[in-house]
Coordinates of C-alpha atoms and ligand atoms in Angstrom, one line a residue:
M65 CA 112.7 94.4 132.8
K66 CA 112.7 98.2 132.4
I67 CA 116.3 99.2 131.6
V68 CA 117.2 102.8 131.2
V69 CA 120.2 103.5 129.0
I70 CA 121.9 106.8 129.9
G71 CA 123.5 107.9 126.7
G72 CA 121.2 105.7 124.8
T73 CA 121.5 107.8 121.6
G74 CA 125.2 107.3 121.3
L75 CA 127.4 104.8 119.5
I76 CA 127.2 102.1 122.2
G77 CA 123.9 103.3 123.7
S78 CA 121.8 103.0 120.5
K79 CA 123.2 99.5 119.8
L80 CA 122.5 98.5 123.5
V81 CA 118.9 99.8 123.4
A82 CA 118.3 97.7 120.2
N83 CA 120.0 94.6 121.7
L84 CA 117.9 94.8 124.9
G85 CA 114.7 95.3 122.9
A86 CA 115.5 92.2 120.8
R87 CA 115.9 90.3 124.1
G88 CA 112.4 91.3 125.1
H89 CA 113.2 94.1 127.6
D90 CA 111.7 97.5 127.8
A91 CA 114.8 99.5 127.0
V92 CA 114.6 103.3 127.2
A93 CA 117.2 105.7 125.8
A94 CA 117.7 108.7 128.1
S95 CA 120.0 111.7 127.2
P96 CA 119.8 115.4 126.8
R97 CA 118.0 114.9 123.5
S98 CA 115.1 113.4 125.4
G99 CA 115.3 115.9 128.3
V100 CA 117.5 113.8 130.6
N101 CA 120.7 115.4 131.7
A102 CA 122.8 113.3 134.1
V103 CA 125.2 116.2 134.8
T104 CA 122.5 118.7 135.9
G105 CA 120.1 116.0 137.1
E106 CA 117.3 117.4 134.9
G107 CA 114.7 114.7 134.2
L108 CA 116.5 111.9 136.0
I109 CA 114.0 110.9 138.6
A110 CA 111.1 110.9 136.1
A111 CA 113.2 108.8 133.6
L112 CA 114.2 106.2 136.3
A113 CA 110.7 105.7 137.7
G114 CA 109.9 102.0 137.6
A115 CA 113.3 101.1 136.2
D116 CA 115.0 97.8 137.4
V117 CA 118.4 98.6 135.8
V118 CA 120.3 101.6 134.7
V119 CA 123.2 101.3 132.2
D120 CA 125.5 104.4 132.0
V121 CA 127.1 104.7 128.6
A122 CA 127.1 108.5 128.4
N123 CA 130.2 110.3 127.2
A124 CA 131.5 113.8 127.9
P125 CA 131.1 116.4 125.1
S126 CA 134.5 117.9 126.1
W127 CA 137.6 115.8 126.9
E128 CA 139.5 118.9 128.3
P129 CA 140.9 117.5 131.6
A130 CA 138.8 119.6 134.1
A131 CA 135.6 119.3 132.0
V132 CA 135.8 115.5 131.5
L133 CA 136.5 114.9 135.2
E134 CA 133.5 117.2 136.1
F135 CA 131.3 115.4 133.6
F136 CA 131.9 111.8 134.9
E137 CA 132.0 112.9 138.6
R138 CA 128.7 114.9 138.5
S139 CA 126.8 112.5 136.2
S140 CA 127.8 109.5 138.3
K141 CA 126.9 111.1 141.6
N142 CA 123.5 112.3 140.2
L143 CA 122.8 108.9 138.7
V144 CA 123.5 106.8 141.8
A145 CA 121.5 109.3 144.0
A146 CA 118.5 109.1 141.6
E147 CA 118.8 105.3 141.5
A148 CA 118.7 105.1 145.3
A149 CA 115.7 107.4 145.4
T150 CA 113.8 105.3 142.8
N151 CA 114.8 101.8 144.0
V152 CA 116.8 100.9 140.9
R153 CA 118.5 97.6 141.8
H154 CA 121.4 97.4 139.4
H155 CA 123.7 100.1 138.0
V156 CA 125.9 99.1 135.1
A157 CA 128.8 101.4 134.0
L158 CA 130.9 101.2 130.9
S159 CA 134.6 102.1 131.6
I160 CA 137.9 101.5 130.0
V161 CA 140.4 98.6 130.3
G162 CA 143.5 99.9 132.1
A163 CA 141.8 103.0 133.6
E164 CA 144.1 102.9 136.6
R165 CA 147.3 102.2 134.6
S166 CA 147.6 105.6 132.8
P167 CA 147.6 108.2 135.5
D168 CA 148.8 110.9 133.0
N169 CA 145.8 110.3 130.8
S170 CA 143.1 112.8 132.0
Y171 CA 140.2 110.9 130.3
F172 CA 141.3 107.6 132.1
R173 CA 141.5 109.5 135.4
A174 CA 137.9 110.7 134.9
K175 CA 136.8 107.1 134.2
L176 CA 138.5 105.9 137.3
A177 CA 136.7 108.6 139.3
Q178 CA 133.4 107.4 137.8
E179 CA 134.2 103.8 138.8
N180 CA 135.0 104.9 142.4
I181 CA 131.7 106.7 142.8
V182 CA 129.8 103.7 141.5
K183 CA 131.7 101.4 143.8
S184 CA 131.1 103.5 146.9
A185 CA 127.4 104.0 146.3
S186 CA 124.6 101.9 147.9
V187 CA 123.2 100.6 144.6
P188 CA 124.4 97.2 143.5
Y189 CA 126.7 97.6 140.4
S190 CA 128.6 96.0 137.6
I191 CA 131.5 97.8 135.9
V192 CA 132.3 96.6 132.4
R193 CA 135.7 97.8 131.2
A194 CA 136.1 97.7 127.4
T195 CA 139.1 98.2 125.2
Q196 CA 139.0 100.8 122.4
F197 CA 136.2 100.5 119.8
F198 CA 137.0 99.7 116.2
E199 CA 134.9 102.8 115.3
F200 CA 137.6 104.9 117.1
L201 CA 140.6 103.6 114.9
G202 CA 140.1 106.3 112.2
A203 CA 140.2 109.1 114.8
L204 CA 143.3 107.6 116.4
A205 CA 145.0 107.5 112.9
E206 CA 144.2 111.1 112.3
M207 CA 145.7 112.1 115.7
G208 CA 149.0 110.5 114.6
V209 CA 149.4 112.4 111.3
V210 CA 152.9 113.9 111.0
G211 CA 153.6 115.3 107.6
G212 CA 152.6 112.6 105.1
R213 CA 152.9 109.8 107.7
I214 CA 150.8 108.4 110.5
V215 CA 152.9 107.8 113.6
V216 CA 151.2 105.9 116.4
P217 CA 152.4 103.7 119.4
S218 CA 153.5 100.1 118.8
A219 CA 152.2 99.0 122.2
Q220 CA 149.9 95.9 122.4
F221 CA 146.3 96.7 121.5
Q222 CA 143.1 94.7 121.5
P223 CA 140.2 96.8 120.2
I224 CA 136.6 95.6 120.0
A225 CA 133.6 96.1 117.8
S226 CA 130.9 98.4 119.3
E227 CA 128.2 95.8 118.7
D228 CA 130.2 93.3 120.7
V229 CA 130.5 95.8 123.5
A230 CA 126.7 96.3 123.4
D231 CA 126.1 92.5 123.5
H232 CA 128.3 92.0 126.6
L233 CA 126.7 95.0 128.3
A234 CA 123.2 93.6 127.6
E235 CA 124.3 90.2 129.1
V236 CA 125.6 91.9 132.2
A237 CA 122.6 94.3 132.5
T238 CA 120.1 91.4 132.4
G239 CA 122.1 89.3 135.0
Q240 CA 122.7 89.7 138.7
P241 CA 124.9 92.7 139.8
L242 CA 128.6 91.6 139.9
N243 CA 129.5 94.1 142.6
G244 CA 132.8 93.9 140.7
T245 CA 134.5 94.6 137.4
I246 CA 135.0 92.6 134.2
D247 CA 137.2 93.4 131.2
I248 CA 136.0 92.9 127.6
A249 CA 138.2 93.1 124.6
G250 CA 138.4 92.2 120.9
P251 CA 139.3 88.7 119.7
E252 CA 142.8 89.6 118.5
R253 CA 145.8 91.2 120.2
A254 CA 148.5 92.9 118.1
P255 CA 150.6 96.1 118.1
F256 CA 148.6 99.3 118.0
N257 CA 150.2 100.4 114.7
E258 CA 149.2 97.1 113.0
F259 CA 145.5 97.7 113.7
I260 CA 145.7 101.3 112.6
A261 CA 147.5 100.3 109.4
R262 CA 144.8 97.7 108.5
G263 CA 142.1 100.3 109.1
V264 CA 143.9 103.0 107.1
K265 CA 144.6 100.6 104.2
A266 CA 141.0 99.4 104.1
S267 CA 139.8 103.0 103.7
G268 CA 142.0 103.4 100.6
D269 CA 144.5 105.7 102.4
T270 CA 148.0 105.1 101.1
R271 CA 149.9 107.1 103.8
P272 CA 152.5 104.9 105.6
V273 CA 151.7 104.0 109.2
V274 CA 154.8 104.0 111.5
G275 CA 154.9 102.3 115.0
D276 CA 156.7 104.3 117.6
P277 CA 157.8 102.1 120.6
T278 CA 157.8 105.2 122.9
G279 CA 154.7 106.8 121.3
P280 CA 152.2 108.1 123.8
Y281 CA 148.4 107.5 123.9
Y282 CA 146.5 110.8 124.5
G283 CA 149.7 112.4 125.7
A284 CA 150.4 109.7 128.3
P285 CA 153.3 107.2 128.1
I286 CA 152.1 103.6 127.5
D287 CA 153.7 100.2 127.2
D288 CA 152.5 96.7 126.3
T289 CA 150.5 96.4 129.6
S290 CA 148.6 99.8 129.4
L291 CA 145.7 99.2 127.1
V292 CA 145.0 95.4 127.1
P293 CA 143.4 93.2 129.7
L294 CA 146.1 91.7 132.0
G295 CA 143.9 89.0 133.5
E296 CA 140.7 87.2 132.4
A297 CA 138.6 88.9 129.8
R298 CA 135.4 88.2 127.8
L299 CA 136.1 88.5 124.1
G300 CA 134.1 89.9 121.3
K301 CA 133.4 87.7 118.3
T302 CA 134.0 90.2 115.5
S303 CA 137.5 90.4 114.0
L304 CA 138.7 93.6 112.5
A305 CA 138.8 91.9 109.1
N306 CA 135.1 91.0 109.3
W307 CA 134.2 94.4 110.7
L308 CA 136.1 96.2 107.8
T309 CA 134.4 93.9 105.2
R310 CA 131.0 94.8 106.6
R311 CA 131.6 98.5 106.4
Ligands
NAP9 N1 135.8 105.2 122.6 C1 136.3 104.0 123.2 O1 137.1 103.4 122.5 C2 135.9 103.6 124.6 C3 136.5 102.5 125.2 C4 136.0 102.0 126.4 C5 134.9 102.7 127.0 N2 134.4 103.8 126.4 C6 133.2 104.4 127.1 O2 132.1 104.1 126.3 C7 131.0 105.1 126.7 C8 130.2 105.3 125.5 O3 130.9 106.0 124.4 P1 130.3 106.3 123.0 O4 131.4 106.4 122.1 O5 129.1 105.3 122.7 O6 129.7 107.7 123.3 P2 129.0 108.7 122.2 O7 128.7 108.0 120.9 O8 129.8 110.0 122.1 O9 127.6 109.1 122.9 C9 127.5 109.9 124.0 C10 126.2 109.8 124.6 O10 126.2 110.5 125.9 C11 125.0 111.3 125.9 N3 125.2 112.4 126.8 C12 126.1 113.5 126.7 N4 125.9 114.3 127.7 C13 125.0 113.8 128.5 C14 124.5 114.2 129.8 N5 124.8 115.3 130.3 N6 123.6 113.4 130.4 C15 123.2 112.2 129.8 N7 123.7 111.8 128.6 C16 124.6 112.5 128.0 C17 124.8 111.7 124.5 O11 123.4 112.1 124.4 P3 122.9 113.1 123.2 O12 122.8 112.3 122.0 O13 121.5 113.5 123.7 O14 123.8 114.3 123.2 C18 125.0 110.4 123.8 O15 123.9 109.5 123.9 C19 131.8 106.3 127.3 O16 131.5 106.3 128.7 C20 133.2 105.9 127.1 O17 134.0 106.4 128.2 C21 134.8 104.2 125.2

């Protein structure tokens, strides 16, 4: 199958292109670096010609509220229109677990807008909602720095390795459209601050990590039900301990 990966040069995209290639598919990375811009539409029709499936793992360069919303709305509208014009038969979008449960989080709102565009388009689709990636833990720790401490929420958390996200996406992209949504998450659930503390310690950082029961996530209030799957979820196989050992 020819599978075009929009954002195929990114963290998830590059792993997905490699994974699909190893499964014997013709996986093509498309992004501004290769002259394909989902926001302006530049190069889209040419890139999608002959494609069976499109997987959208692009990410916005700016997470400023208006900019991120515009990015996911415009890129999703352009993508589904180009797919309809080129007879693509399956659109796969990577979204976030709990996108509808944090209305004060502007990034989550933008992902929800993306999901709604995909759902209302004519192209059969699958939406894969992932929890936060292990690769993101360092940035989350830095965001919590207060003086000499790292203060982060203590809500339940279930992050996943990016290679496991790519593997689940490859499985979905090479199957029949779900015309629905699935959740994927890491194999372990624990308080947010525990994951951050394990990552911080493994990097040799001695700053204390403090869990704040009312601590927000990207400025939005969260609780134990905000960031983790509430129903059935497909789990990654990589534990944080294994991932940290490999790095
Ligand atoms: N971070 C998390 O924990 C998390 C959790 C769940 C879901 N997600 C979702 O996972 C997805 C992938 O994230 P990531 O961390 O892999 O992203 P990333 O590493 O930042 O990569 C972003 C990709 O998007 C491409 N891109 C940027 N602007 C584009 C445009 N106008 N048109 C087409 N492609 C464009 C980039 O291309 P160039 O290299 O050419 O610039 C790059 O390939 C995102 O949709 C995000 O919402 C993230």
